[in-house]
mmCIF file of N, CA and C in Angstrom:
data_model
loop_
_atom_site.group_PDB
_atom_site.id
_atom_site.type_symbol
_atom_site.label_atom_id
_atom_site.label_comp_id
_atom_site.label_asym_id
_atom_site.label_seq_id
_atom_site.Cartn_x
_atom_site.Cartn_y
_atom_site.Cartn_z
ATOM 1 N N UNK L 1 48.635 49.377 153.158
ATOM 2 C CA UNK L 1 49.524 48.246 153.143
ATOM 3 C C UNK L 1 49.774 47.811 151.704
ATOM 4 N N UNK L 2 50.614 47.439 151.922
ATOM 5 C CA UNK L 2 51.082 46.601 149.950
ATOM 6 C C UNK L 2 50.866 45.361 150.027
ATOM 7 N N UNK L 3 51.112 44.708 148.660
ATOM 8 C CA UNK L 3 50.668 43.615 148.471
ATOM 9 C C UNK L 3 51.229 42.427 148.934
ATOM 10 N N UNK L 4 52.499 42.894 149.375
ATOM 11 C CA UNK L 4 54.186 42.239 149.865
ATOM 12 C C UNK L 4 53.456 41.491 151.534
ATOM 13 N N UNK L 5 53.525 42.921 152.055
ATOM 14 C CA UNK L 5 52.891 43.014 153.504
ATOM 15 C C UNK L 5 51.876 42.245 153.441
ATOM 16 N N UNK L 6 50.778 42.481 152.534
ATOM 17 C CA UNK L 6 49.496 41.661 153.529
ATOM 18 C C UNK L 6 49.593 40.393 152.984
ATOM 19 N N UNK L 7 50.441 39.402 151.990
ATOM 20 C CA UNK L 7 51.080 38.488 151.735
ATOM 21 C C UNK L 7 51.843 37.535 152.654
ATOM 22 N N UNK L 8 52.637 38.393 153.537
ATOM 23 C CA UNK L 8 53.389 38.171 154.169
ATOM 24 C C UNK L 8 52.273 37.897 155.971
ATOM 25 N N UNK L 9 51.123 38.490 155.870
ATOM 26 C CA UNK L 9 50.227 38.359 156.693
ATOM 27 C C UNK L 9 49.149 37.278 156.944
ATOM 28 N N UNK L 10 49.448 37.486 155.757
ATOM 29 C CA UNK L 10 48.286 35.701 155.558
ATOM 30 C C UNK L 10 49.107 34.316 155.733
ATOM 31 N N UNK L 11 50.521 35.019 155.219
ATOM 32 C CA UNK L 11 51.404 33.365 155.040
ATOM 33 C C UNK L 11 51.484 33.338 156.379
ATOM 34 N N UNK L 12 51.662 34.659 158.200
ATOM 35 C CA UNK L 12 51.681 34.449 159.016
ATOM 36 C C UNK L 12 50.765 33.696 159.727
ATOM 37 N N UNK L 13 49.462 34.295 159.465
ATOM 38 C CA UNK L 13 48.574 33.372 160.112
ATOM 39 C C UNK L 13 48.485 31.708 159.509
ATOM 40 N N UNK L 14 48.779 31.481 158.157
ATOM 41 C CA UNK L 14 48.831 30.278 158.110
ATOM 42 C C UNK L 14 49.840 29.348 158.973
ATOM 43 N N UNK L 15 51.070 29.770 159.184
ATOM 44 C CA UNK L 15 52.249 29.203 159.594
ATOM 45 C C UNK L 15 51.401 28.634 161.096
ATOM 46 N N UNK L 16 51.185 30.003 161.877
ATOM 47 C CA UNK L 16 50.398 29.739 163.375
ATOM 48 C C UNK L 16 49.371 28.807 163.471
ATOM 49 N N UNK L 17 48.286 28.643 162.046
ATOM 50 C CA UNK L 17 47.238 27.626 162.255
ATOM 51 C C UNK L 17 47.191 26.356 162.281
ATOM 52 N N UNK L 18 49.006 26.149 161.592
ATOM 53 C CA UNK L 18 49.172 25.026 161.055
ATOM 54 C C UNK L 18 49.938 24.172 162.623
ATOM 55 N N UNK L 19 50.667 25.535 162.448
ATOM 56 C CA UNK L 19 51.611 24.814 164.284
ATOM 57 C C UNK L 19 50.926 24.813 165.068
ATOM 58 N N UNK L 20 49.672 25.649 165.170
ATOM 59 C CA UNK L 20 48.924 24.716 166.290
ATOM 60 C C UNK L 20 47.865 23.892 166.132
ATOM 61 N N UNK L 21 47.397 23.419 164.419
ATOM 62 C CA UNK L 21 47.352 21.810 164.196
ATOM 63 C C UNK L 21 48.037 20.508 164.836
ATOM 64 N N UNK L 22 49.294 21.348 164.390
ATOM 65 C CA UNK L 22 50.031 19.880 164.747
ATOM 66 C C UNK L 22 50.337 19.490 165.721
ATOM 67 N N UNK L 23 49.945 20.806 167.039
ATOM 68 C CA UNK L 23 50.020 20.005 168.480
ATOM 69 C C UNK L 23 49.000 19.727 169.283
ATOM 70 N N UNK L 24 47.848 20.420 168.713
ATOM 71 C CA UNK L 24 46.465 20.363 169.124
ATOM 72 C C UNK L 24 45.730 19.836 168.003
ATOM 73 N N UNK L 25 45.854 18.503 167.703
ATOM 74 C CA UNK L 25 45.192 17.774 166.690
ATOM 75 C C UNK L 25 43.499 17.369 166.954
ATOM 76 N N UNK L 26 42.616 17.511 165.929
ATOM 77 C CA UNK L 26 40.617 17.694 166.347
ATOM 78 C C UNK L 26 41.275 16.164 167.160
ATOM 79 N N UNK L 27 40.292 16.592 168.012
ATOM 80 C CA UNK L 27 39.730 15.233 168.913
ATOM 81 C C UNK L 27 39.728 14.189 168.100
ATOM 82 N N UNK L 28 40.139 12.926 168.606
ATOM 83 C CA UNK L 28 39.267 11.851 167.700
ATOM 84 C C UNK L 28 38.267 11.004 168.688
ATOM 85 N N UNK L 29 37.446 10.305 167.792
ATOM 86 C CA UNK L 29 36.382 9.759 168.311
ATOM 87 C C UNK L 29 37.055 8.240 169.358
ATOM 88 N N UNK L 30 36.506 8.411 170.826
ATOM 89 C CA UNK L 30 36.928 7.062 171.624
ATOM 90 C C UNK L 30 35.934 5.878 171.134
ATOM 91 N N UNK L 31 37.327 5.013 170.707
ATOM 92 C CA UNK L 31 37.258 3.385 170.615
ATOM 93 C C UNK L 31 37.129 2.405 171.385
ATOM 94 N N UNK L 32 36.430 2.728 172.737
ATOM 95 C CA UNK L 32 36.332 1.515 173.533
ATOM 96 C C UNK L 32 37.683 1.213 173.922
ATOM 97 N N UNK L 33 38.934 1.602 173.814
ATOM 98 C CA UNK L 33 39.918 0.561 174.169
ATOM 99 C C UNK L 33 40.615 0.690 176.026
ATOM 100 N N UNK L 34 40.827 -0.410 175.989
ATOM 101 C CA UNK L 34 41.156 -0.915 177.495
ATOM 102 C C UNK L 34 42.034 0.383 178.019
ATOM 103 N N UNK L 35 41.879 0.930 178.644
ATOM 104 C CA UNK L 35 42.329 1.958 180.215
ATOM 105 C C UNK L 35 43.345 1.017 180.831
ATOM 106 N N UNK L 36 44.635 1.888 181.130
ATOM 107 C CA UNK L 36 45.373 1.603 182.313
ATOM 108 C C UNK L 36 45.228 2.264 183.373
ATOM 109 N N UNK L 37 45.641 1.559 184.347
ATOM 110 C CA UNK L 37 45.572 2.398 185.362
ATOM 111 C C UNK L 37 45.885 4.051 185.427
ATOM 112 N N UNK L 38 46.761 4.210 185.061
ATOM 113 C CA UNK L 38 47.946 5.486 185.742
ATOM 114 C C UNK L 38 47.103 6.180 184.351
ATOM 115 N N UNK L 39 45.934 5.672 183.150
ATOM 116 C CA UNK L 39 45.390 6.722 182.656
ATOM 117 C C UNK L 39 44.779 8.015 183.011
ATOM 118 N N UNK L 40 44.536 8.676 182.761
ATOM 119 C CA UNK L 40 43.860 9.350 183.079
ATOM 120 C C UNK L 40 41.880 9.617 183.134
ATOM 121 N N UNK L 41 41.366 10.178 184.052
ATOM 122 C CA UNK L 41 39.945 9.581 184.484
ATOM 123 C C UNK L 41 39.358 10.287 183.338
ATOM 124 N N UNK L 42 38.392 9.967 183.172
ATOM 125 C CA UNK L 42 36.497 10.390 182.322
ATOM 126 C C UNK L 42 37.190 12.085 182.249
ATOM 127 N N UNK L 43 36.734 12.706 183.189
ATOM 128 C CA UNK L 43 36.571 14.072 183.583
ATOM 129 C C UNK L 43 38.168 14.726 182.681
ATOM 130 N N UNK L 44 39.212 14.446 183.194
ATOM 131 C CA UNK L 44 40.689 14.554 182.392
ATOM 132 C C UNK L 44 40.311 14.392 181.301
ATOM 133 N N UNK L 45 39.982 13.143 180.239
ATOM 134 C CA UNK L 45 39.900 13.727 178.999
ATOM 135 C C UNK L 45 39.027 14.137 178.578
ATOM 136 N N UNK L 46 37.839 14.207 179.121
ATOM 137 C CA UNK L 46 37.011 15.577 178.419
ATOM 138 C C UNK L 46 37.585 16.772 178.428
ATOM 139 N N UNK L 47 38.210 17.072 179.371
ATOM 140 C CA UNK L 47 38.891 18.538 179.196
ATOM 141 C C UNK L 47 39.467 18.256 178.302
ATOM 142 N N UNK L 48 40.478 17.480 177.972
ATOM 143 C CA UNK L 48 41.757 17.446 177.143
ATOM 144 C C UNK L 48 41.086 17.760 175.865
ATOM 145 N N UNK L 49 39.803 16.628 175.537
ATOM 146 C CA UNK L 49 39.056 16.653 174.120
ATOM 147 C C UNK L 49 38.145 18.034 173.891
ATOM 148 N N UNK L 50 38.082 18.930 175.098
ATOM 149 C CA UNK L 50 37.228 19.910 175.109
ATOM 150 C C UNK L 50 38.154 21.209 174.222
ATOM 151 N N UNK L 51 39.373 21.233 174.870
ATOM 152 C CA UNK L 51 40.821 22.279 174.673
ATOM 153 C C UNK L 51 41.001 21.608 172.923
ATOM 154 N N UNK L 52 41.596 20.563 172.880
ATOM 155 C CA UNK L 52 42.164 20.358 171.870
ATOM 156 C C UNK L 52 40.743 20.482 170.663
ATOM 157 N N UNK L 53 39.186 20.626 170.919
ATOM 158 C CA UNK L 53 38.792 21.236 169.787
ATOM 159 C C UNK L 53 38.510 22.228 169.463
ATOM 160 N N UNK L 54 38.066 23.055 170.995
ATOM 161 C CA UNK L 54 38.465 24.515 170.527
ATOM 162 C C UNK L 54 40.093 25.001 169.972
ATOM 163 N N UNK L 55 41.052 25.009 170.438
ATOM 164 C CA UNK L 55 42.127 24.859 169.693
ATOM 165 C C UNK L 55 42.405 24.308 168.230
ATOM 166 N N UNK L 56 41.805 23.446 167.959
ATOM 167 C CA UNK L 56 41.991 23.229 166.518
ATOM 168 C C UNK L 56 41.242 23.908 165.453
ATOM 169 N N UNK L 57 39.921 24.451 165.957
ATOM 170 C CA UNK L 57 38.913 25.527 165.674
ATOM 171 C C UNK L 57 39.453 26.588 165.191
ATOM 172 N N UNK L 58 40.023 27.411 166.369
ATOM 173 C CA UNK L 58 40.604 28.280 166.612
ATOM 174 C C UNK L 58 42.142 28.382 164.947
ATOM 175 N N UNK L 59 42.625 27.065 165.082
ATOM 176 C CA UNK L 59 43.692 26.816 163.868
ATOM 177 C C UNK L 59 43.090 26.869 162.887
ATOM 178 N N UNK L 60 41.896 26.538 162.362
ATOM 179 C CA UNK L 60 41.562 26.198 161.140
ATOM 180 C C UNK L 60 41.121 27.531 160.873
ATOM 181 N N UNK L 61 39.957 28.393 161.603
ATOM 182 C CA UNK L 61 39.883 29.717 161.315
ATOM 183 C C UNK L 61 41.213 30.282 160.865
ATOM 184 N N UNK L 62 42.048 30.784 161.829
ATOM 185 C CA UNK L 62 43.504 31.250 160.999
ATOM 186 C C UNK L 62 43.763 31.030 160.128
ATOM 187 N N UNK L 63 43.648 29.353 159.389
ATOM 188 C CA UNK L 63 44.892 29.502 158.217
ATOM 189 C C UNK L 63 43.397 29.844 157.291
ATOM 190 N N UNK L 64 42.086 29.479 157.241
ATOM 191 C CA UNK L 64 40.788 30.405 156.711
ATOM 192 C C UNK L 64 41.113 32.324 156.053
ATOM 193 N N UNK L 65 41.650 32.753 157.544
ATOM 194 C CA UNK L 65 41.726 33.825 157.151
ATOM 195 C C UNK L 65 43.058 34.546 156.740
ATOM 196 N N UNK L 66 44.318 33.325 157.133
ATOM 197 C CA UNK L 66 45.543 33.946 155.589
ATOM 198 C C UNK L 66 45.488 33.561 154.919
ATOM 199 N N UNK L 67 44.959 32.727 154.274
ATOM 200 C CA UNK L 67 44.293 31.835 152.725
ATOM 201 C C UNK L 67 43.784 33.456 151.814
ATOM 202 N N UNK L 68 42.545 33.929 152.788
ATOM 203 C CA UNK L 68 41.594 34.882 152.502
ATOM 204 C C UNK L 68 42.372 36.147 152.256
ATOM 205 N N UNK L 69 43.186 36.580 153.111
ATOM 206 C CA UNK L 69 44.219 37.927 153.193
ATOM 207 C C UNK L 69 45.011 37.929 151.786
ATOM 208 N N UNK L 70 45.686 36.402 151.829
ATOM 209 C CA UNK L 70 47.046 36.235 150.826
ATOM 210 C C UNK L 70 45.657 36.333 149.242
ATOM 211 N N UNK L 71 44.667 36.117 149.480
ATOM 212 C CA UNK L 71 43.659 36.456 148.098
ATOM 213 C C UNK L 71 43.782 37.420 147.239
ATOM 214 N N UNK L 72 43.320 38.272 148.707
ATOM 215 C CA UNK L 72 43.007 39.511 149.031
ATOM 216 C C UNK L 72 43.818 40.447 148.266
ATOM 217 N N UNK L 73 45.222 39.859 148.868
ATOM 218 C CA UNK L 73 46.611 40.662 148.346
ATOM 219 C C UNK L 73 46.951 40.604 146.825
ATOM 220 N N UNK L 74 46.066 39.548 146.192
ATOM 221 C CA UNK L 74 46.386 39.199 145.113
ATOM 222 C C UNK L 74 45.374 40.081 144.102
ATOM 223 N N UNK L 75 44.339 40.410 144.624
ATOM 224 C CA UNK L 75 43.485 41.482 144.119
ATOM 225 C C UNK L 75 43.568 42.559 143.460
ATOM 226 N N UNK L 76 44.210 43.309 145.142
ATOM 227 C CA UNK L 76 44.674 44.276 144.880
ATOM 228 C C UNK L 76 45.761 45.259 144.005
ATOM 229 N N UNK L 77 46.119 46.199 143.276
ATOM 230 C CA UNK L 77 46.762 46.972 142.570
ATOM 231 C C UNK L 77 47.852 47.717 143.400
#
């Protein structure tokens, strides 16, 4: 591969880690605040908080490893 290509590989995985930052944002920590009804129960957002940190995990590794690639590329001859 050239330096173009695996450049172009790292900037990919960054693009993907970032877009799925921004829709699967880390959990944040619950504040006590007042529940409505039509919320959703205990069990619902643990899943939700369970997904959205593996998912953001999952993002941060990626843009980790086109950070690392686009390095990489810069190394190389």
């Amino acid at each position: 591969m050239t330096q173009n290509e695996l450049n172009i590989i790292g900037l990919a995985f960054d693009i993907i880690g970032v877009v799925l930052l921004f829709f699967y944002e880390p959990p944040k920590p619950e504040i006590g605040a007042i529940l409505l009804e039509s919320a959703p129960s205990k069990s619902d957002r643990d899943k939700i908080k369970k997904v959205k940190k593996m998912v953001s995990k999952i993002a941060l590794i990626l843009i980790l490893i086109g950070f690392s690639i686009q390095i990489y590329s810069n190394t190389i001859q």
